[in-house]
Short mmCIF file of C-alpha atoms in Angstrom, two decimals:
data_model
loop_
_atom_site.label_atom_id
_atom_site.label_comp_id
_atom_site.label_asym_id
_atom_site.label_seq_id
_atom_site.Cartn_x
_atom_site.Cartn_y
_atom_site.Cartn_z
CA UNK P 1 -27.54 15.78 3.50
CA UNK P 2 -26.90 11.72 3.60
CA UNK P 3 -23.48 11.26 4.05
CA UNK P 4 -20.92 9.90 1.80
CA UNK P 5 -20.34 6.27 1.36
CA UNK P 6 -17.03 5.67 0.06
CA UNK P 7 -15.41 2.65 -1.44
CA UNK P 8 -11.28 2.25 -1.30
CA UNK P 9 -9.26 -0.07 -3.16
CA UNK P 10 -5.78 0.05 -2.08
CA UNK P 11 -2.70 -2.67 -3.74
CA UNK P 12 0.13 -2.04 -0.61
CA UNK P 13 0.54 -0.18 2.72
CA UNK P 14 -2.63 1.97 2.74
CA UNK P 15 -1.45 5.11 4.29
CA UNK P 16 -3.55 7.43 2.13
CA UNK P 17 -6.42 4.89 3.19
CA UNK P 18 -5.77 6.05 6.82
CA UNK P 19 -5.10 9.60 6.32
CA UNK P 20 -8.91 9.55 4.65
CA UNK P 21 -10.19 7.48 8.35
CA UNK P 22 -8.24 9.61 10.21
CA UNK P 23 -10.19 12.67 8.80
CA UNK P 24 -13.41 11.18 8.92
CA UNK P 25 -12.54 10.01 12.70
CA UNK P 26 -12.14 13.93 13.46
CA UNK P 27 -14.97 15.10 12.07
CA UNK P 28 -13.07 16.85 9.22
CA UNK P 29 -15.03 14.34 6.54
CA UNK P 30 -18.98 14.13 6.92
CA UNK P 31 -18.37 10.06 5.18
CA UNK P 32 -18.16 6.71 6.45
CA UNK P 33 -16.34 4.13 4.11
CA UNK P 34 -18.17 1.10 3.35
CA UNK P 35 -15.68 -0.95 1.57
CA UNK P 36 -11.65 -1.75 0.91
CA UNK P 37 -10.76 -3.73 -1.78
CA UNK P 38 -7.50 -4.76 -2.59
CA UNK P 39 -5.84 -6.52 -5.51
CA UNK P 40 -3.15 -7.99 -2.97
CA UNK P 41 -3.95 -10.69 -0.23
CA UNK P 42 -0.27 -9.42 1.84
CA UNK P 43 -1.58 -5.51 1.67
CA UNK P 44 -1.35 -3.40 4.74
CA UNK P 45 -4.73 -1.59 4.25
CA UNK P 46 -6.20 -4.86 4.81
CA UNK P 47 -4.93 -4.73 8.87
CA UNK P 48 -5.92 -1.04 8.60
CA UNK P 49 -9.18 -1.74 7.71
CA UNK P 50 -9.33 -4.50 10.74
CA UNK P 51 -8.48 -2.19 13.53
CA UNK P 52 -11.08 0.27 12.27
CA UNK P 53 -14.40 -2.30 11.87
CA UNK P 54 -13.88 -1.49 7.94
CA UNK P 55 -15.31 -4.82 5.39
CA UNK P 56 -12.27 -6.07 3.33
CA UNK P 57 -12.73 -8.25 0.57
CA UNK P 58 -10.08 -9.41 -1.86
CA UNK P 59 -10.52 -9.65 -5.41
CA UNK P 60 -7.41 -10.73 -7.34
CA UNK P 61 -7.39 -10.07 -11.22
CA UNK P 62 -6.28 -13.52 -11.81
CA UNK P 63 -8.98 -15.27 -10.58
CA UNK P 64 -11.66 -13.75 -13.04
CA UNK P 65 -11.92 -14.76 -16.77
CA UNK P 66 -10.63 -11.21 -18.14
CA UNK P 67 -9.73 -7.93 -16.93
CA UNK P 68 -13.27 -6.67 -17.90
CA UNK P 69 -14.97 -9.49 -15.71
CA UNK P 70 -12.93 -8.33 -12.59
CA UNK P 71 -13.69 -5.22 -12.85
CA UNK P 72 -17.42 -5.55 -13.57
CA UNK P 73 -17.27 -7.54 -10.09
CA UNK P 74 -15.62 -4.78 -8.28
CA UNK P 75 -18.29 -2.65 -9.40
CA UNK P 76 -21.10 -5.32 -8.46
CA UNK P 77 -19.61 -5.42 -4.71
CA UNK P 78 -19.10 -1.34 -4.62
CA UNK P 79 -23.02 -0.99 -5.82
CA UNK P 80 -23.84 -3.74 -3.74
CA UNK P 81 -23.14 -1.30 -0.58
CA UNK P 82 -24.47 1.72 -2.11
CA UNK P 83 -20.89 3.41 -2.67
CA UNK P 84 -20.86 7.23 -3.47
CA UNK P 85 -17.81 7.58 -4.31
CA UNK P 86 -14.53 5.26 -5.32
CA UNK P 87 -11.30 6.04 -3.77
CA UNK P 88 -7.80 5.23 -5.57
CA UNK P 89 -5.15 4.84 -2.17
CA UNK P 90 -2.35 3.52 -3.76
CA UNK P 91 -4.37 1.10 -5.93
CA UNK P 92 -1.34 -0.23 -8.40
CA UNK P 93 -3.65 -1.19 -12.01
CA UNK P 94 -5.47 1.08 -14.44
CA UNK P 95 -9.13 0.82 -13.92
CA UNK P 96 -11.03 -0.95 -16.47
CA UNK P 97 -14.16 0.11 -18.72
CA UNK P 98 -16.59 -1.20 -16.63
CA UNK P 99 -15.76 0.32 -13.40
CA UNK P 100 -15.44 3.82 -14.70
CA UNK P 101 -18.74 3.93 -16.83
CA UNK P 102 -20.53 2.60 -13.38
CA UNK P 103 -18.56 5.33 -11.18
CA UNK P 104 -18.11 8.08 -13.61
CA UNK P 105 -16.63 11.03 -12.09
CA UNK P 106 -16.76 9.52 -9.15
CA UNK P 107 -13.70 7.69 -9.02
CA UNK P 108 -11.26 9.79 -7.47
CA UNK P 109 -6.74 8.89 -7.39
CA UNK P 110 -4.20 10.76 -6.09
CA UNK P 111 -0.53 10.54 -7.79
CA UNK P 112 2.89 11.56 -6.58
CA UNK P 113 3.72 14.44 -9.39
CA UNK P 114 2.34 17.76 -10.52
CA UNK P 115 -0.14 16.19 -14.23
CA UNK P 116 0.45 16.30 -16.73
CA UNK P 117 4.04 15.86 -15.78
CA UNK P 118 5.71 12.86 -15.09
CA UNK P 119 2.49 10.05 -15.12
CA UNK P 120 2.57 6.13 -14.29
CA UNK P 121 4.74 4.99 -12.29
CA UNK P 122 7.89 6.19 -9.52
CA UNK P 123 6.49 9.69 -10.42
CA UNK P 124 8.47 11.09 -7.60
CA UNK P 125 12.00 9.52 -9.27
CA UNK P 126 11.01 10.43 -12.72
CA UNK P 127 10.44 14.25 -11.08
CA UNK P 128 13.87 14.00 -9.19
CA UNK P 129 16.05 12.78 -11.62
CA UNK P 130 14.56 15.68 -14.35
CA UNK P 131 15.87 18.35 -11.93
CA UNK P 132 13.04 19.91 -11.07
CA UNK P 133 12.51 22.62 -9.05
CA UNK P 134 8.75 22.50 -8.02
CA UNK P 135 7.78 18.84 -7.50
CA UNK P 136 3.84 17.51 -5.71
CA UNK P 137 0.88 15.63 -6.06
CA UNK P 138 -2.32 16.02 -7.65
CA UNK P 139 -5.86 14.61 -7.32
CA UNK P 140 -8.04 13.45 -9.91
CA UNK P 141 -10.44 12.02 -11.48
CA UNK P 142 -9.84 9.12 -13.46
CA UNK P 143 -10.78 8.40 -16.77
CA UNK P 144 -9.52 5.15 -18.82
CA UNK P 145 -5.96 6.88 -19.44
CA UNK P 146 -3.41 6.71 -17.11
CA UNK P 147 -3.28 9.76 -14.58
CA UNK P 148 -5.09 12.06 -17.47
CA UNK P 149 -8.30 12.54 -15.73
CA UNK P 150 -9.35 15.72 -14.77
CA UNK P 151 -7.91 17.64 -12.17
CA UNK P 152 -9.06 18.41 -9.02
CA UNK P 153 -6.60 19.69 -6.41
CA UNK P 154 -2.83 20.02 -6.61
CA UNK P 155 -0.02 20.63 -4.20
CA UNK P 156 3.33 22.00 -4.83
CA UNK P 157 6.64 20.71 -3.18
CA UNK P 158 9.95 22.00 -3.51
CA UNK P 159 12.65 19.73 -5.05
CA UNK P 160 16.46 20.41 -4.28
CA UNK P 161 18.78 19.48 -6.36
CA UNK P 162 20.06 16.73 -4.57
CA UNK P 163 16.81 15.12 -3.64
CA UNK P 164 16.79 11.10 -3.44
CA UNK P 165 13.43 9.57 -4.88
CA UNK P 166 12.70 8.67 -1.04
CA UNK P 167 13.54 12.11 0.19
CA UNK P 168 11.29 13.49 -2.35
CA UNK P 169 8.72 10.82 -1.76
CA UNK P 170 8.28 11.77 1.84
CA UNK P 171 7.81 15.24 1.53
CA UNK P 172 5.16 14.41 -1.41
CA UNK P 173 2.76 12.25 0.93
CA UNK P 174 2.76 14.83 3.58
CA UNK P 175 0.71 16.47 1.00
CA UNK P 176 -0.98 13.71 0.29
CA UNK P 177 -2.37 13.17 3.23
CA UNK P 178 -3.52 16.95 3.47
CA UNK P 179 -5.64 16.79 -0.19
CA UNK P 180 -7.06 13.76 -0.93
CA UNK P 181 -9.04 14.37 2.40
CA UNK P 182 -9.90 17.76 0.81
CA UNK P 183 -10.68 16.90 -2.57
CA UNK P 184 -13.15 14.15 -0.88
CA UNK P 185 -14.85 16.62 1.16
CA UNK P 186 -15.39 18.70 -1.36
CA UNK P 187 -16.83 15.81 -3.32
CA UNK P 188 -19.50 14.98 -0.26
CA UNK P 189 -20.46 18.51 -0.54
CA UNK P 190 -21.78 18.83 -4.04
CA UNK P 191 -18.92 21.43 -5.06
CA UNK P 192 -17.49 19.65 -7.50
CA UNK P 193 -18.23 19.79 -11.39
CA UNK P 194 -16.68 18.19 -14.26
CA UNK P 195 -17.01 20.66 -17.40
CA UNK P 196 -14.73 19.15 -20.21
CA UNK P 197 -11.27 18.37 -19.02
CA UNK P 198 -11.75 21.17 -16.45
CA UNK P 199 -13.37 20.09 -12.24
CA UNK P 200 -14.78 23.25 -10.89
CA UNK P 201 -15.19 23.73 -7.66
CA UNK P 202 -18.16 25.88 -6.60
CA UNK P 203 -17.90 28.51 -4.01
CA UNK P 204 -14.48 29.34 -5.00
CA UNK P 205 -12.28 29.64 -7.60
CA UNK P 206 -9.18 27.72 -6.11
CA UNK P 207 -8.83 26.08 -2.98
CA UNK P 208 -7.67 27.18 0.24
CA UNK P 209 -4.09 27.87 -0.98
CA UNK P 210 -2.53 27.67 2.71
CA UNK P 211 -3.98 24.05 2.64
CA UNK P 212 -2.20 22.85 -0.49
CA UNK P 213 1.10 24.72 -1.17
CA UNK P 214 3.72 24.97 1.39
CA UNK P 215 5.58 27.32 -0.60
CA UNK P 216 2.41 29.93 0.10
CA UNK P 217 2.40 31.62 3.78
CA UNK P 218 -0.93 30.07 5.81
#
């Protein structure tokens, strides 16, 4: 089996963007990643991608004629390298038209809350200032909504009642870091299918549960 080419674009720090290196570094992900692309010239994925002889290019929405034009030339420079797969780590803008009917179900983002709760933006706060009990992260695939893409993995998180939005935040990207890797590999093994709203995941009904909740015993 040829293995995965994957293509990241990240907006800030990245650290989704090494948790996926780091598991391809181990052995844990049969993938190499061809590209980053980032929206912002100051992002920290862009030194990550230094230190680990990763291309970076960056393409900021401003300098193309429309929002349709940039992304049709983030799709250009993804096909360009024969990308597999797109990878969402932290990017901040809803992908355009063009980019998801090039990469269709195979754009892949991972977002701070249990979806359909609590989508867009400071997920974690929005969670933590409902009260809620039972808090996470999922990963998906995107679509042209925002976070309303089919669902791939999720990971619960408990919430206590006094929880800041950083508190909550941290405990969130621990998971993070534990299923997007997942969800990819599962991707470079042909296990995934999209039927309707529903991603199925062949070989099993549900993931390995002591993987992605905490609240389970491993």
């Amino acid at each position: 089996m040829d293995r995965l080419s994957i293509g990241v674009l990240a907006s800030g720090r990245g650290s989704n963007f090494q948790a996926i290196i780091d598991s391809i570094a181990s052995g844990y992900l049969k993938a190499g990643i061809a590209l980053l692309i980032t929206d912002n010239p100051n992002a920290y994925a862009i030194e990550r991608a230094r230190k680990h002889g990763i291309e970076a290019i960056i393409m900021v929405p401003k300098q193309f004629a429309s929002r349709n034009e940039y992304y049709k030339a983030v799709a250009r420079e993804l096909k360009v390298r024969e990308v597999g797969l797109v990878v969402l780590a932290g990017f901040m803008r809803i992908i355009g038209k063009p980019l998801i009917d090039a990469f269709q179900h195979r754009i892949m983002n991972i977002h701070p809350a249990l979806l359909p709760a609590f989508p867009g933006l400071h997920g974690q706060k929005q969670a933590a200032d409902y009260g809620v009990k039972i808090s996470g992260c999922t990963v998906h695939f995107v679509d042209e909504g925002m976070d309303t893409g089919p669902i791939i993995i999720q990971a619960a998180v408990p919430a206590a009642a006094d929880d800041t939005e950083d508190a909550l935040s941290e405990r969130i990207l621990k998971m993070e870091h534990k299923i997007f890797p997942e969800a990819i590999r599962l991707f470079a093994e042909n296990r995934l299918e999209v039927v309707g709203r529903k991603v199925r995941i062949r070989g099993f009904d549900v993931p390995d549960t002591s993987l992605i909740n905490p609240l389970l015993p491993g």
